[in-house]
Amino acid sequence: MTQDMRHEFPVAPNGVYRHVNGSSRTPQKNAIANGTNGHASPINGMPFPRTNGVRTSKASTKGPDFYGHDREEVTRLLIQGLEELGYKAAAETLSQESGYKAENPPVAAFRHSILEGSWSKAEALLIGRVSEPEGGGVSISNGNTHHRAGLKLVEDADQDQMRFMIREQKYLELLRRGDRAKALRVLQTELQPLNYDTSRLHLLSGLMVSHSTDDQDMDTVWESRQKLLTELSRLRSLVGFVSPTAMIPPRRLAALLDQVHRAQVSRCLYHNPLNMRPLSLFVDHMCIENNFPLRTSLELSQSGREVWFVEFSHNGRFLAASGESSFVIIYNTRTFDVRYRLGEHDNSVVFVSWSPDDSRLITCCQDAKARVWDMATGRCLQVINHHGQAVTTAAWTPDGNAIVTGSLDRHGQLCLRSVDGHEPFYWPTELRTQDCAITPDGQRLLVMSTDNYITVYNLPTRMEEYSIKVYHRMTCITVSRDSRNMLVNMENDEIHLIDIETANIIRRYTGQQQCGNVIRSAFGGADEGLVISGSSNSKVYIWHKENGTLIETLEGHTKGCVNTVAWNPADPTMFASGGDDRKVRIWTKDPEPPSLQRRRTGSHLSRYQRNYERSL
């Protein structure tokens, strides 16, 4: 990591920001014997046999691989995939013909135990159990007892953590059923003796008082138990426990196909599909440059002063533009005529946000007020005036029933208020809020402060999940539609794509210039496969999100900074930019791009020559 990318707190080599709220603890690891779970001795130099079922002589007569892939693994994945597609009979036929099973009997028994809520049996199958010598099994003691091996676990799997997860599920189900007496016994005699994750234990203890009883239907119970199975078996280096050769992670074939999809998207330089149909598995994917917005088709100057923020409505029918002036321009994107000129603020309007259904718009102003507007009439519906300094940001909850506003106040600067006038909620923080975003799934609130912190809150509980300290000043934060990633502009001329769940830096985008200005970036393209940003050098930069390649550097604004950009969510061939030149520029695809002209004029060339020239 270079010197200019240092963080105030240590950062792991994989780019993980150090959590600073102190809420998590590193559990102690217990050693686990690397047994073979009852399988045959190692073969062909493998530390354990790969087969997870009974290999018949019929299977052994076939070749050892399938076009370079392990035949057993491919077959077991197909069996699992057929079962998940609902083709049970076909899966059974393939299992009988091949001699392989997706899961061996102990794994199937463990899965059944979890789904049926047989918790003690599940623990015994997962961890193994101690029995008398006549009970069989593999001896690990002085001969007085024997240990029946459990499922094959990954190296250094934490037995206490696995037990904790199973017993926590048991405890929560008892609470939901209203059986508090049994739940208390589980808490005191099963969870607490593990002495694992004391902060989590305190939270579970608090549920004895605050948790309300509800009627659980079997679908909800089954889904929560299925989620537990996934947590125990999924392929992640820090949380997967059961060896994937013993328990194939759920939907593994679909996950592999998704990786193929992402790899093809990564190789598609101008990835911007015009429809959202799933990519075909029958042909390789490649978008054409003709669908990419590379030219300015309109120049809008109604703002009159510097443009600091532009935002399309979710349905793509309107565009809001604000900035140095005290009013907001609403354009109709079919004609780009001015629909409304919202002008009741007394200072510069620095931020706007459309409600999820586009019926309302909130505007944030340096006059310490935010206003909510009716987009059917252009009238102001509500004035939010409890802030003492500039209101810098706002975000709607996905249902449109509440708004979070942020300001540069030292007190009361982050507020959640319902649109029906209920008592607002203020987060107890002294960090001055510069920007914020709510994930589309409604689960998290992301807050960026002027003190270089990113704080992530659980929105339903309003509790802080974690906070990270960033070395460089940040200028904006944006969240992806799938609620997985945030995009953060950095003062050191970098844009960071960060995993919200882990705080990992996934990718860095470079090329644009900040120069101490508030420059905003955004996700772009039909499926958010692009990253777009303004720059202090009057240019617009577009990157491929997956591979970080700088695709285009576009010129158009005549002077100063390009402060803001926004991609039309309903038209992947259009985006808008706003700058210090007092212009909003509308960018669209070129109807006759040079690449198409070259293909037409070179139609007499051989197919191989055209392929070669297209690959240059």
CSV table of N, CA and C in Angstrom, one decimal, residues 36 43 47 54 58 62 123 177 211 215 217 221 242 250 275 333 350 369 372 390 420 426 445 472 511 574 580:
chain,number,residue,atom,x,y,z
A,36,THR,N,-10.7,-38.2,8.7
A,36,THR,CA,-11.2,-38.4,7.4
A,36,THR,C,-12.7,-38.7,7.4
A,43,ILE,N,-5.7,-41.4,-1.2
A,43,ILE,CA,-5.3,-42.0,-2.5
A,43,ILE,C,-4.7,-41.0,-3.4
A,47,PRO,N,-4.8,-35.7,0.6
A,47,PRO,CA,-4.9,-35.8,2.1
A,47,PRO,C,-6.1,-36.5,2.5
A,54,VAL,N,-20.6,-43.5,-2.8
A,54,VAL,CA,-20.1,-44.8,-3.2
A,54,VAL,C,-19.8,-44.7,-4.7
A,58,LYS,N,-19.3,-48.9,-12.4
A,58,LYS,CA,-19.8,-48.3,-13.7
A,58,LYS,C,-19.1,-46.9,-13.8
A,62,LYS,N,-15.3,-44.9,-16.7
A,62,LYS,CA,-15.2,-43.7,-17.4
A,62,LYS,C,-13.9,-43.0,-17.2
A,123,GLU,N,-25.7,-31.2,16.5
A,123,GLU,CA,-24.4,-31.0,17.1
A,123,GLU,C,-23.6,-32.3,17.1
A,177,ARG,N,-41.7,-18.5,19.9
A,177,ARG,CA,-42.9,-19.3,20.3
A,177,ARG,C,-43.4,-18.9,21.6
A,211,HIS,N,-38.1,-8.9,23.3
A,211,HIS,CA,-38.6,-9.6,22.1
A,211,HIS,C,-40.1,-9.9,22.3
A,215,ASP,N,-46.4,-15.5,15.8
A,215,ASP,CA,-46.8,-16.8,15.3
A,215,ASP,C,-45.9,-17.1,14.1
A,217,ASP,N,-44.9,-19.2,11.1
A,217,ASP,CA,-45.3,-20.2,10.1
A,217,ASP,C,-44.1,-21.1,9.8
A,221,VAL,N,-39.8,-20.5,9.7
A,221,VAL,CA,-38.9,-21.4,10.4
A,221,VAL,C,-37.9,-22.1,9.5
A,242,VAL,N,-17.8,-26.4,7.4
A,242,VAL,CA,-17.9,-27.8,6.9
A,242,VAL,C,-17.1,-27.8,5.5
A,250,PRO,N,-24.8,-24.5,-0.9
A,250,PRO,CA,-26.1,-24.4,-1.6
A,250,PRO,C,-26.0,-23.6,-2.9
A,275,ASN,N,-31.3,-4.0,-22.5
A,275,ASN,CA,-32.3,-4.7,-21.8
A,275,ASN,C,-31.7,-5.5,-20.6
A,333,THR,N,-37.6,15.1,-19.2
A,333,THR,CA,-36.5,14.5,-20.0
A,333,THR,C,-37.0,14.0,-21.4
A,350,VAL,N,-27.6,22.5,-2.3
A,350,VAL,CA,-26.4,21.6,-2.5
A,350,VAL,C,-26.8,20.1,-2.8
A,369,LYS,N,-32.0,24.8,6.0
A,369,LYS,CA,-33.4,24.2,5.8
A,369,LYS,C,-33.4,23.2,4.7
A,372,VAL,N,-39.5,19.7,1.3
A,372,VAL,CA,-40.1,18.6,0.6
A,372,VAL,C,-41.2,19.2,-0.4
A,390,ALA,N,-25.8,24.4,7.6
A,390,ALA,CA,-26.2,23.9,6.2
A,390,ALA,C,-26.7,22.5,6.3
A,420,ASP,N,-45.2,11.8,8.2
A,420,ASP,CA,-46.5,12.1,8.8
A,420,ASP,C,-46.4,12.9,10.1
A,426,TYR,N,-33.0,11.3,16.7
A,426,TYR,CA,-31.6,11.9,16.4
A,426,TYR,C,-30.6,10.9,16.9
A,445,LEU,N,-28.0,2.4,7.0
A,445,LEU,CA,-27.8,3.8,6.7
A,445,LEU,C,-26.3,4.1,6.7
A,472,HIS,N,-7.9,10.0,4.0
A,472,HIS,CA,-8.1,11.2,3.1
A,472,HIS,C,-9.5,11.7,3.3
A,511,GLY,N,-7.7,8.6,-12.1
A,511,GLY,CA,-7.6,9.3,-13.4
A,511,GLY,C,-8.2,10.7,-13.2
A,574,MET,N,-28.2,7.4,-21.7
A,574,MET,CA,-28.2,8.8,-21.4
A,574,MET,C,-27.6,9.0,-20.0
A,580,ASP,N,-19.1,24.0,-13.3
A,580,ASP,CA,-18.8,25.4,-13.0
A,580,ASP,C,-19.1,26.3,-14.2
